[in-house]
XYZ file of C-alpha atoms in Angstrom:
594
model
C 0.078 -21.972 87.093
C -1.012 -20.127 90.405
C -4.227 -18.140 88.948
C -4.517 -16.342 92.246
C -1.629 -14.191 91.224
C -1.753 -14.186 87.608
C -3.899 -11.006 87.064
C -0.402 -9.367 88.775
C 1.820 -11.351 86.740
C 0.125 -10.745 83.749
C 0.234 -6.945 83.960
C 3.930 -7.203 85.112
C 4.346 -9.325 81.709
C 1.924 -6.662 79.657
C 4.226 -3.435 81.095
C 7.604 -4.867 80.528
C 7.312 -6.607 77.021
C 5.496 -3.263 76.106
C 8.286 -1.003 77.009
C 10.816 -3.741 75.239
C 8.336 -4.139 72.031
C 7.597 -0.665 71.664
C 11.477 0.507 71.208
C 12.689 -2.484 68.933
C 9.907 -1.557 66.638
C 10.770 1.903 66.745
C 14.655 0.959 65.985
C 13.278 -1.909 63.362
C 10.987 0.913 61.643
C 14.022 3.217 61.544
C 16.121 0.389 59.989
C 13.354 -0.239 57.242
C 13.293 3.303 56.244
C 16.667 3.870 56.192
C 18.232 0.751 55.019
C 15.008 -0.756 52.335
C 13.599 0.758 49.132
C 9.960 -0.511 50.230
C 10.642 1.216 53.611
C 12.258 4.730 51.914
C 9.358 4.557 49.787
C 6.840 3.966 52.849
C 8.269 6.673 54.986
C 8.286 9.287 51.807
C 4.536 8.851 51.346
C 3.506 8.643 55.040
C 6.352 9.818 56.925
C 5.027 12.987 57.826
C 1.577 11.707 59.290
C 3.753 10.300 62.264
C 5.589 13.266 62.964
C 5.002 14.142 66.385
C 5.466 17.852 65.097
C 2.482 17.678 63.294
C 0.627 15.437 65.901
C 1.481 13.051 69.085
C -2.455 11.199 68.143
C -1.061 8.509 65.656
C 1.974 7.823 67.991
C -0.281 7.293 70.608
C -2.211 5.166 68.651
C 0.585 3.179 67.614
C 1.478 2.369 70.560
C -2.246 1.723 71.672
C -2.639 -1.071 68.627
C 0.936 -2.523 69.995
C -0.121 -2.745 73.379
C -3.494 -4.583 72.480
C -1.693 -6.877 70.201
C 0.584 -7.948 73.160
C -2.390 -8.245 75.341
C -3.808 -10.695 72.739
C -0.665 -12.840 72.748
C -0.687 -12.586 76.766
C -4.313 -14.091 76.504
C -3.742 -17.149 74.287
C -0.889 -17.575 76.906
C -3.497 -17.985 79.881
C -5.827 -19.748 77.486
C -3.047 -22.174 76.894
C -2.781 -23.404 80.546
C -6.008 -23.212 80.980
C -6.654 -26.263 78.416
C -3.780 -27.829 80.419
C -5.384 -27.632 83.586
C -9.014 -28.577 82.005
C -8.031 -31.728 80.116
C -6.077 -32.780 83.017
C -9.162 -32.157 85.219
C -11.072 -34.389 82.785
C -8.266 -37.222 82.644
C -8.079 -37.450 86.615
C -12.062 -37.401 86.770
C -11.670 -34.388 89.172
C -14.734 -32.454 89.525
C -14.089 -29.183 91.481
C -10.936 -28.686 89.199
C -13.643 -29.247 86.171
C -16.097 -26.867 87.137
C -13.618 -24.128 88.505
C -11.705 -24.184 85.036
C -15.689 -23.533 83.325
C -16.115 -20.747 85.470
C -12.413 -19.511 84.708
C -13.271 -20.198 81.070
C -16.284 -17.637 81.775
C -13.850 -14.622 83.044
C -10.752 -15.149 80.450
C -13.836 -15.099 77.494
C -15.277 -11.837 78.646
C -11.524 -10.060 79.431
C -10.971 -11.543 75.581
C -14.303 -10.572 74.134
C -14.133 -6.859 75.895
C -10.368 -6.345 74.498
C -11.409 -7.541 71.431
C -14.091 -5.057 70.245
C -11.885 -2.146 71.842
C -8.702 -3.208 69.468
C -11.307 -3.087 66.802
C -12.203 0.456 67.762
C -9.097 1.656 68.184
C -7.739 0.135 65.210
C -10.555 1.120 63.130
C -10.275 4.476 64.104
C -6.877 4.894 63.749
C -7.407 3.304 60.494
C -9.978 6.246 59.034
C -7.816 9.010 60.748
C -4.886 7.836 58.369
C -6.885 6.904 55.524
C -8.211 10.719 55.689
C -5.117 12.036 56.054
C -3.245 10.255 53.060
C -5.827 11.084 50.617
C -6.059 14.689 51.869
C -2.546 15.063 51.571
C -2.018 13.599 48.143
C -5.308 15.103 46.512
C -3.477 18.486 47.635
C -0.267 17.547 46.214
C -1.916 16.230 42.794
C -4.192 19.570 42.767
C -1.460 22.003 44.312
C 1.281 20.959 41.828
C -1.412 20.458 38.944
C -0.421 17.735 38.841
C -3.571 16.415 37.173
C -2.854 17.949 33.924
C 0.899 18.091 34.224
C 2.107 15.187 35.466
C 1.603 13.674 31.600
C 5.027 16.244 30.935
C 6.706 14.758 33.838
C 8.683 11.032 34.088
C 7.884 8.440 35.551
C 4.501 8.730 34.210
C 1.762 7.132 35.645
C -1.543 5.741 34.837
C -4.972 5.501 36.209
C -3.920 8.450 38.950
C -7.486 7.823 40.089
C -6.776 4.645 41.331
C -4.077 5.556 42.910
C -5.718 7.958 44.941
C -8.895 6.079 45.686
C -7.748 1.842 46.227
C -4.015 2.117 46.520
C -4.008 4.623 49.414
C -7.209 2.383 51.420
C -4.948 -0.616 50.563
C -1.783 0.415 52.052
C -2.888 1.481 55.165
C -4.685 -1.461 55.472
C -1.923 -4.059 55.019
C 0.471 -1.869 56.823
C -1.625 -2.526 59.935
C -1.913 -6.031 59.295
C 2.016 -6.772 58.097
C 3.795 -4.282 60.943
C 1.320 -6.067 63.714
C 0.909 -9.544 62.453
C 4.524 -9.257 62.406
C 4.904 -8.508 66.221
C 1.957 -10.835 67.192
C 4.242 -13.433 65.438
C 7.620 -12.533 66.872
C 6.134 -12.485 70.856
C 3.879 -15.188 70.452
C 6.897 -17.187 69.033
C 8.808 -15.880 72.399
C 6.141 -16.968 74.488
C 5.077 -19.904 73.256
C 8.775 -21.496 72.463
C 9.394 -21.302 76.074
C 5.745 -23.406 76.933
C 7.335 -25.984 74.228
C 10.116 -26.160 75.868
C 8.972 -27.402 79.276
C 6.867 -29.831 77.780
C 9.435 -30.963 75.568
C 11.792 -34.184 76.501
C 14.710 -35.410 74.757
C 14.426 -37.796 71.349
C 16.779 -39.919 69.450
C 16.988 -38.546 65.629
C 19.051 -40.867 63.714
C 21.213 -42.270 66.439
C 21.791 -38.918 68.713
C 19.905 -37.753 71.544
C 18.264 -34.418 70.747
C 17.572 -32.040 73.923
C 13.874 -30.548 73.989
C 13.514 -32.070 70.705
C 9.983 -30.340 69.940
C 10.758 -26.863 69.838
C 13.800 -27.462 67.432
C 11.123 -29.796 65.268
C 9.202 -27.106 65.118
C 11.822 -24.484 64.077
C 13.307 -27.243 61.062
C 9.737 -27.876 60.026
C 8.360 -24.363 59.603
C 12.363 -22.536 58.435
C 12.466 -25.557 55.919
C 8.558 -24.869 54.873
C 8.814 -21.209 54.610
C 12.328 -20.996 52.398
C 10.735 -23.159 49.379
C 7.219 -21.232 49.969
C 9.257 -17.744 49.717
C 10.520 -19.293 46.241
C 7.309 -20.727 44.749
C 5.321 -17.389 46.025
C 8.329 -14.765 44.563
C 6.636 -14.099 41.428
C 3.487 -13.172 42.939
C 4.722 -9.633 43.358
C 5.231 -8.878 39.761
C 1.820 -10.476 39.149
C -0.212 -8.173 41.807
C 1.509 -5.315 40.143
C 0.239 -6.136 36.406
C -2.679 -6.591 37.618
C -3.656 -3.423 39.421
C -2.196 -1.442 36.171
C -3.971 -4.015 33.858
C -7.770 -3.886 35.667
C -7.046 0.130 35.945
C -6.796 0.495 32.251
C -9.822 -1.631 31.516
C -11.469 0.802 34.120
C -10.243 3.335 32.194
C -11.736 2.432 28.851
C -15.103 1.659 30.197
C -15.306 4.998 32.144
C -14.393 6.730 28.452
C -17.570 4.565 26.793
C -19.664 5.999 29.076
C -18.161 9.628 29.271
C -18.363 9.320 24.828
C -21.228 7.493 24.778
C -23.094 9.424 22.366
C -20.398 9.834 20.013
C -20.095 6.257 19.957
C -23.508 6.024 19.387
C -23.767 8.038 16.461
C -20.362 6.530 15.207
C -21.976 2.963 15.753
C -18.850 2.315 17.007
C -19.893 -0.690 19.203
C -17.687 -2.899 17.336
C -14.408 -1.646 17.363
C -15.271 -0.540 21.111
C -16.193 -4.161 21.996
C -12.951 -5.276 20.291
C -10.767 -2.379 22.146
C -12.607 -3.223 25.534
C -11.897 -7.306 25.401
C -8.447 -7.333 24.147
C -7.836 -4.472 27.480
C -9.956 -7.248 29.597
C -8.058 -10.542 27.686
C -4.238 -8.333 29.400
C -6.632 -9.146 32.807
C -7.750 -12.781 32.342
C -3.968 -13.502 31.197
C -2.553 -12.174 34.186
C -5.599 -13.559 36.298
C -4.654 -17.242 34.900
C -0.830 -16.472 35.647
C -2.126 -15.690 39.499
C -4.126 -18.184 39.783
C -1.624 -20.926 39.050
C 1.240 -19.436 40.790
C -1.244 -19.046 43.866
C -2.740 -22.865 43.386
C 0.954 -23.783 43.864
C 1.490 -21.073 47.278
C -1.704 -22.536 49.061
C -1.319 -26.001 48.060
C 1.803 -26.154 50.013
C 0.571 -23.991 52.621
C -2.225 -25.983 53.136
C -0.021 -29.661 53.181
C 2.076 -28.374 55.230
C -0.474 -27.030 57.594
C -2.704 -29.900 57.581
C 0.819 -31.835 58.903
C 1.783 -29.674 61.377
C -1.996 -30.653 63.140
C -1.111 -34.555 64.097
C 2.974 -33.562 64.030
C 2.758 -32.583 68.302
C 0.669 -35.682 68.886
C 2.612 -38.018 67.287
C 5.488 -36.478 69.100
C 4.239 -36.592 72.571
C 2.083 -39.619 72.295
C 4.785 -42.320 73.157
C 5.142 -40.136 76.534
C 1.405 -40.056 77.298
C 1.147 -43.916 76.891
C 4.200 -43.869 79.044
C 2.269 -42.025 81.679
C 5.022 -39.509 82.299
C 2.979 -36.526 80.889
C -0.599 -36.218 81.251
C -3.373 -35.761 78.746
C -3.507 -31.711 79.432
C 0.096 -32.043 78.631
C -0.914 -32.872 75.089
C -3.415 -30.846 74.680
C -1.204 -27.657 75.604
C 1.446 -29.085 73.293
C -0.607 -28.900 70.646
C -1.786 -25.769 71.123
C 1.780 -24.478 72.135
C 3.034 -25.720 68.704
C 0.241 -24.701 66.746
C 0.951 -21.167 67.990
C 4.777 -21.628 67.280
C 3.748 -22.829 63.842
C 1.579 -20.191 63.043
C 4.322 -17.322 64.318
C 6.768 -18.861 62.132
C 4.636 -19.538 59.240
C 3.486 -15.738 59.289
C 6.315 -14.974 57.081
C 5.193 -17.545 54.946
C 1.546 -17.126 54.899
C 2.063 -13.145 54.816
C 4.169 -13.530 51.444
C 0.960 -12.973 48.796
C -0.182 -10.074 50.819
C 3.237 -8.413 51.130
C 3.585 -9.190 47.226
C 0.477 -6.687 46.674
C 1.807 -4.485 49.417
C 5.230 -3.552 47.442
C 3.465 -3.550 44.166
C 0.812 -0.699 46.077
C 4.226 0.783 47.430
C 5.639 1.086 44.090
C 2.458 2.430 42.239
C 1.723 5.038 44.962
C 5.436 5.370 44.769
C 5.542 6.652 41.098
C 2.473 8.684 41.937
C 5.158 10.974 44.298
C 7.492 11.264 41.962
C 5.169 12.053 38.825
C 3.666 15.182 41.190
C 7.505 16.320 42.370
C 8.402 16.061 39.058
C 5.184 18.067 37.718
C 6.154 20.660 40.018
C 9.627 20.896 39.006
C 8.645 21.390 35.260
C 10.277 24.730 33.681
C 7.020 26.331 32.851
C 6.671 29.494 31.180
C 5.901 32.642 34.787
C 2.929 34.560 34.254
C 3.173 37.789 36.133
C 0.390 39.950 37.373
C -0.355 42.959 35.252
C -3.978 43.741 35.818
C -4.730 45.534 32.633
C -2.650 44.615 29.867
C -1.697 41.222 28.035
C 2.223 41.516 27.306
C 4.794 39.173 25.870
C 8.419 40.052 25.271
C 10.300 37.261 22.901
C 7.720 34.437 23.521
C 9.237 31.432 21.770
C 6.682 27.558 21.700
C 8.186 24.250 21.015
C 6.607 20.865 20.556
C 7.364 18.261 22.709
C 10.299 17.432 20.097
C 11.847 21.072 19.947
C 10.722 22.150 16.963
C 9.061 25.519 17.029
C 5.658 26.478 16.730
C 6.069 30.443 17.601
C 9.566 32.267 17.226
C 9.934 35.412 19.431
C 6.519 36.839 19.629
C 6.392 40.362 21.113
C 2.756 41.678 22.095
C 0.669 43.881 24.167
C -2.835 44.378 24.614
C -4.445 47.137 26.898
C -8.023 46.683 28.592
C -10.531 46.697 25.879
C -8.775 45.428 23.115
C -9.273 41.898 21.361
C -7.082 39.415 19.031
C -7.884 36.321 16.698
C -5.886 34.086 16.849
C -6.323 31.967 13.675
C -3.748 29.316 11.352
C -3.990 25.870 10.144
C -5.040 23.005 12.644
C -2.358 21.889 14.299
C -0.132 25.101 13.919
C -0.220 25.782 17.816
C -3.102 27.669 18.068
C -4.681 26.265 21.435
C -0.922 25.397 22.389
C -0.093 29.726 22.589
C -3.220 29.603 24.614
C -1.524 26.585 27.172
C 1.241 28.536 27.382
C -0.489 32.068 28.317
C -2.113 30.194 30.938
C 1.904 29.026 32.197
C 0.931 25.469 31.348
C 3.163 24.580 28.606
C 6.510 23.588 29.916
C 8.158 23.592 26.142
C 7.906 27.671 26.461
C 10.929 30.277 27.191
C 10.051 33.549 27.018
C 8.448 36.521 29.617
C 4.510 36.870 29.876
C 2.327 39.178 31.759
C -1.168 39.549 32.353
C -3.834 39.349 34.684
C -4.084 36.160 36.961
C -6.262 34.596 39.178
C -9.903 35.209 39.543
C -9.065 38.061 36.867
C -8.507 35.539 34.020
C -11.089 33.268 32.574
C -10.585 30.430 29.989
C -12.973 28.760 28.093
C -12.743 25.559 25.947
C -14.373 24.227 22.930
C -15.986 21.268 25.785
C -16.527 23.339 29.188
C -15.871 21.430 32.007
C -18.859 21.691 34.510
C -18.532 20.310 37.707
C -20.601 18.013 39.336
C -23.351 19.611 41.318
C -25.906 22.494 40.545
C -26.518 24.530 37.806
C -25.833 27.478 39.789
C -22.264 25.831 40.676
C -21.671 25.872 37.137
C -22.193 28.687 36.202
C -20.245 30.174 38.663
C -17.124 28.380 38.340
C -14.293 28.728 39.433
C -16.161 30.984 41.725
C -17.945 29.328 44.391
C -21.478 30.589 43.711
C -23.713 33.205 42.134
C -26.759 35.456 43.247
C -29.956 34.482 42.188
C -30.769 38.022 40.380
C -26.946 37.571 38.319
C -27.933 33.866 37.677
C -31.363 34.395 36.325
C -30.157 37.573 34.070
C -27.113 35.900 32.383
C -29.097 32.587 32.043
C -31.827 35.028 29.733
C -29.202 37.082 27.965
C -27.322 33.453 26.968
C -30.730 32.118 25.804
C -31.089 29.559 28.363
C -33.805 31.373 30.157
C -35.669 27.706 30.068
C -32.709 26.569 33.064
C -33.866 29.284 35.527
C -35.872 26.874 37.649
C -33.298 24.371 38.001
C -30.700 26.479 39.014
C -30.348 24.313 42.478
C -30.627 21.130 40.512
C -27.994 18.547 41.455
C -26.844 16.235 38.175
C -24.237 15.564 35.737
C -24.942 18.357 33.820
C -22.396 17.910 31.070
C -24.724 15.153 30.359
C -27.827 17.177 30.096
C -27.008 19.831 28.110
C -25.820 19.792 24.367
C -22.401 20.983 23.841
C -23.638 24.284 22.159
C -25.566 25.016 25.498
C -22.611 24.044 27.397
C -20.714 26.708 25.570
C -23.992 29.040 26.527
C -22.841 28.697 30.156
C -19.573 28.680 29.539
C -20.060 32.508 28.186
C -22.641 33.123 30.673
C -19.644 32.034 33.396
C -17.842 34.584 31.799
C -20.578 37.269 32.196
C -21.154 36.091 36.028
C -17.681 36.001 37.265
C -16.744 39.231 35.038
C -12.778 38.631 34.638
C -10.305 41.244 33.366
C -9.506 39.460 30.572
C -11.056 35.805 28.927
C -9.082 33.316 26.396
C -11.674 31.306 23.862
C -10.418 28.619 22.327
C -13.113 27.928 19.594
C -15.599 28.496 22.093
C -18.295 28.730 19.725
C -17.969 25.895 17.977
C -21.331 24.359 18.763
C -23.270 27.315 17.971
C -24.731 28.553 14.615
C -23.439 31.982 13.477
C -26.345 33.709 14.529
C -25.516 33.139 17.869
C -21.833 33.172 18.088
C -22.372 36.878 16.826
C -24.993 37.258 20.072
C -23.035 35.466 22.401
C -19.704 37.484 21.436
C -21.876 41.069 21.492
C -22.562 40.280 25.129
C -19.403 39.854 25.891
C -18.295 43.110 24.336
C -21.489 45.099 25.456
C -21.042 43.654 29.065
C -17.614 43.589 29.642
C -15.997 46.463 26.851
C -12.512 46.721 29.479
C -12.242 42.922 29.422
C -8.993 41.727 27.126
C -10.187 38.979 24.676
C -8.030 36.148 22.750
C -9.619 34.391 20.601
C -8.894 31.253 18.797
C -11.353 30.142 16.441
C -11.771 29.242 12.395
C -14.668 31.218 11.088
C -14.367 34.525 9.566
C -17.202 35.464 11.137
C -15.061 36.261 14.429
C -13.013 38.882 12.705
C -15.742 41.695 13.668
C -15.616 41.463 17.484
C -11.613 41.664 16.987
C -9.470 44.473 16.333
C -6.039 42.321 16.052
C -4.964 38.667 14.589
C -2.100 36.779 15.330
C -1.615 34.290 11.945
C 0.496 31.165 12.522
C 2.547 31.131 9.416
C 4.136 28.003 10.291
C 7.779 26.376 11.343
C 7.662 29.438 14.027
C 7.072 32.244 11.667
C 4.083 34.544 12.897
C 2.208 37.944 11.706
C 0.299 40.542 13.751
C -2.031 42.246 12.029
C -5.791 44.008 11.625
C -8.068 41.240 11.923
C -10.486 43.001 9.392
C-alpha cells in the first residue's frame, strides 16, 4: 500500500461507498416496511419521525451515523495493512520501516480516537432526539385518545402500558441503532475485507480437487454452516424475551399496588396472601428466567466454540505457506486479521440473533400498544354536547359489558341550580350513569347534553391528586390557584391547618386521610367554580356532620351550579330537589328526593 496517497484514496473510497450505501439502505428500509410484519410494525410506530415533512434533522443524522460507520470499516482497512507492513518490518529486521509504521500507528490512532468520540456524539444525540420524540408522541396518543382509561374497552388489550411507554420505547431505539448499523458495518466490512482474503489467499487441495483462493470460501462454509444451526438453537429465544417483559411487568405491577394499598393491607394483615400472590407472579419470572437461561447456555456455547476455532483456523491455513517462504510473516498476521473481520461480518447475523429476538418481542408489545390506543379512539362512546346551563338526556339507554341493561330510555333535564340523587342498590349502575355523562362508557346509545370542559367537575369517592403541591391539587384540572382563593377554601373545607404548605411538593394522596382528600376534592370544586359537578359518593369518608357542611358550601357558594349526586345515605336527600332510583333490569323512577 502507497500511504503517500492513501488519505486521497481513502476519501475517494469514503464518498463513493457512501453514495452506494446510503441508497441500498434506503431501498432495503423500504423493502422491510413494505414487504415484513416487524418492518410494517416499525414504520407504523416511528414512521413519521423520519418524514422529511416534519423534519430533514433525523435524515441528516441518518446519514451522518452511516457515514461514520463506513469510516470505521475504512479504518480497520488501513489498520489491516498496517499490521502487514509492521510484522513484515519485524520479520526482515528492518528498522526505518519499524519505526515509520510506530509513528503511522500514532496518526491512524488519533484519526480513530477523534472519529470515535464524534460517532458517539452524534449517535448519542440522535439517540435522545428520537427517544424524546417517541415518548412525546405516544404519551399524546395514550392521553389524547384516553387511552389510559379506555383502552381496557378496546382489543388487543394490553398490559403494563407503563412499561411500554417508559423501557420498550428506550429499548427500541436503542437496538434499532445497533441492528440497522451493525448490519451495514457487517455487510461492507465483509466487502472489504473478502477482497484482502482474497489476495492473500492461494489455491488448496480439499479432498482430491484444487480449490481457487481457498480461504475466503473456508471462511464463507465455516461461518453460513455456523450461523444456520445457531439461527435454529437461538429461534425460541424470541418467544422467551417476550414472556418475559409481560411476566417481570406484572410482578412490577403487583408490587407498585402493595405500596399504593399499603395501609389497607396493613390493617387487613394481609401480608400473607400478598406474599403468596407476589411469589407465585415472581415463580411465572424465575420459570421463564430458567427457560432463557438454558436456551441461551446452548446459543453462546456454540458461539463461543465456534469462535474460539475460527482464532487458529487462518494460521493453520496459511502456515504451510509461511514455512514455505512464499508469504511473509505480515502476510499472516493480516490474514488473520482479514478473516477475523470476515468472521465477525458473517457471524453478525448470528451473534445479533438474541438481541433481534428481544427487538421483535419490543416491536410486538409497543405494537399492541398502537392498536389498543386506535382502537380506544374508535370506541362508539356516548357525544356529550355543550349546553352551558342545563343537564339534558333524550332516550339515554346503559348496558353492561354483556348487553344487558342497566338504564332503559331515560329522559331528563336539569336547569342551573337544580340538584338530583342518584341512589339504588350497589351494583345497579349508579357510578356507571355517571361514566356515561362524562361520554366514557362506550356500552351507551342515547343523546346527552351538558356543560363540558373546564365547566364540568367530577369528583370520586378516592380523588386523584397529582403529584406536586398542595396548591396543584387543589386546583386541578386547572393549572393553579391564587393564594387569597387557596387560603379561603382551605378554611371553609376545614383544612385551615394545610395553609402553610400550600407550595409543599409530596405525594399527597399519601399524606392526607381519604376524608381530607375528599375535603380538597370539594374545596377543588369551590376553587375552580364549574357550571355543574357530578359526586359519586364523595362523602364517603366524612361523618354526617360534615357531609351536611361540606354540601352547604357547595350550595351557598355555587347556588347556579347543576349537582348529581350519587351517594347511599339519606342524609343527602336535603341538598337535592330530584332522585333518579335504579329499579333494576333497566327500569328507572324520577322523583322528589324528599
Amino acid at each position: 500500500m502507497n500511504w503517500n496517497q492513501e488519505l486521497l484514496n481513502s476519501a475517494l473510497w469514503l464518498g463513493k461507498t457512501f453514495a452506494i450505501t446510503l441508497v441500498v439502505f434506503v431501498l432495503v428500509m423500504a423493502a422491510l416496511a413494505r414487504w415484513t410484519v416487524w418492518g410494517r410494525q416499525f414504520w407504523s410506530l416511528s414512521g413519521a419521525y423520519f418524514s422529511p415533512k416534519r423534519s430533514w434533522r433525523p435524515l441528516l443524522g441518518v446519514a451522518l451515523m452511516l457515514l461514520f460507520t463506513l469510516f470505521a470499516v475504512r479504518m480497520n482497512v488501513l489498520f489491516s495493512f498496517w499490521y502487514n507492513g509492521f510484522y513484515s518490518g519485524l520479520q526482515a529486521l528492518d528498522q526505518p520501516a519499524f519505526w515509520f509504521h510506530i509513528q503511522l500507528f500514532g496518526l491512524l490512532a488519533t484519526v480513530h480516537v477523534l472519529r470515535a468520540l464524534l460517532n458517539t456524539y452524534i449517535r448519542g444525540a440522535f439517540t435522545i432526539h428520537w427517544r424524546q420524540w417517541l415518548n412525546d408522541h405516544t404519551v399524546t396518543e395514550w392521553l389524547g385518545a384516553q387511552s389510559y382509561y379506555l383502552g381496557r374497552f378496546a382489543e388487543p388489550t394490553v398490559d403494563n402500558p407503563d412499561q411500554r411507554i417508559q423501557q420498550d420505547v428506550t429499548t427500541l431505539v436503542g437496538t434499532t441503532l445497533a441492528l440497522s448499523l451493525g448490519l451495514v458495518s457487517a455487510v461492507v466490512s465483509m466487502y472489504e475485507f473478502t477482497g484482502i482474503l482474497w489476495n492473500l489467499s492461494a489455491s488448496m487441495v480439499v479432498f482430491g480437487t484444487e480449490v481457487p483462493r481457498a480461504m475466503v470460501f473456508l471462511v464463507y462454509v465455516y461461518v453460513i454452516a455456523a450461523s444456520v444451526f445457531a439461527f435454529r438453537i437461538g429461534r425460541p429465544l424470541i418467544a422467551l424475551n417476550f414472556l418475559n417483559e409481560k411476566f417481570t411487568a406484572n410482578y412490577r405491577y403487583l408490587l407498585v399496588r402493595m405500596r399504593e394499598y399499603g395501609e389497607s393491607i396493613a390493617l387487613y394483615r394481609g401480608e400473607g396472601v400478598e406474599r403468596r400472590g407476589l411469589l407465585a407472579s415472581f415463580a411465572a419470572v424465575i420459570g421463564n428466567a430458567w427457560d432463557t437461561l438454558w436456551r441461551s447456555l446452548k446459543l453462546d456455547g456454540y458461539n463461543l466454540v465456534i469462535s474460539q476455532i475460527a482464532v487458529i483456523f487462518p494460521f493453520v491455513i496459511q502456515a504451510p505457506r509461511l514455512f514455505a517462504g512464499t508469504i511473509k510473516l505480515g502476510d499472516v498476521m493480516q490474514t488473520s486479521q482479514a478473516f477475523g473481520q470476515v468472521e465477525d461480518a458473517l457471524s453478525f447475523f448470528r451473534s445479533s440473533y438474541d438481541s433481534f429476538a428481544g427487538y421483535r418481542a419490543v416491536l410486538e408489545r409497543l405494537s399492541g400498544f398502537e392498536q389498543n390506543v386506535a382502537a380506544s379512539a374508535r370506541l362508539a362512546l356516548p357525544v356529550v354536547q355543550e349546553n352551558a346551563s342545563a343537564l339534558v338526556t333524550r332516550h339515554l339507554t346503559v348496558n353492561r359489558p354483556d348487553g344487558r341493561p342497566l338504564l332503559i330510555d331515560l329522559d331528563m333535564t336539569m336547569v342551573a341550580g337544580q340538584a338530583l340523587l342518584i341512589r339504588g342498590p350497589s351494583g345497579s349502575g349508579k357510578t356507571t350513569l355517571l361514566r356515561t355523562l362524562a361520554g366514557l362508557w362506550p356500552y351507551a346509545t342515547g343523546a346527552i347534553e351538558r356543560p363540558t370542559g373546564a365547566a364540568s367537575l367530577f369528583l370520586s369517592q378516592r380523588p386523584y391528586l397529582p403529584v406536586g403541591s398542595l396548591r396543584a391539587a387543589l386546583a386541578y384540572p386547572a393549572e393553579t390557584v391564587s393564594d387569597e382563593v387557596a387560603r379561603q377554601v382551605l378554611g371553609q373545607v376545614q383544612l385551615g391547618q394545610l395553609i402553610e404548605q400550600l407550595d409543599v411538593e409530596q405525594d399527597w394522596s399519601q399524606v392526607l386521610s381519604p376524608g381530607e382528600q375528599q375535603r380538597l376534592a370539594f374545596g377543588r370544586a369551590l376553587a375552580n367554580r364549574p357550571a355543574i359537578v357530578f359526586l359519586d359518593e364523595a362523602t364517603s369518608a366524612t361523618d354526617a356532620g360534615l357531609e351536611h357542611t361540606l354540601y352547604g358550601l357547595l350550595r351557598s357558594h355555587l347556588p347556579q351550579t347543576i349537582l348529581v349526586s350519587v351517594g347511599h345515605r339519606q342524609t343527602l336527600a336535603a341538598f337535592h330537589g330530584q332522585a333518579l332510583t335504579f329499579m333494576g333490569e333497566g327500569r328507572w323512577m324520577l322523583e322528589s328526593a324528599g
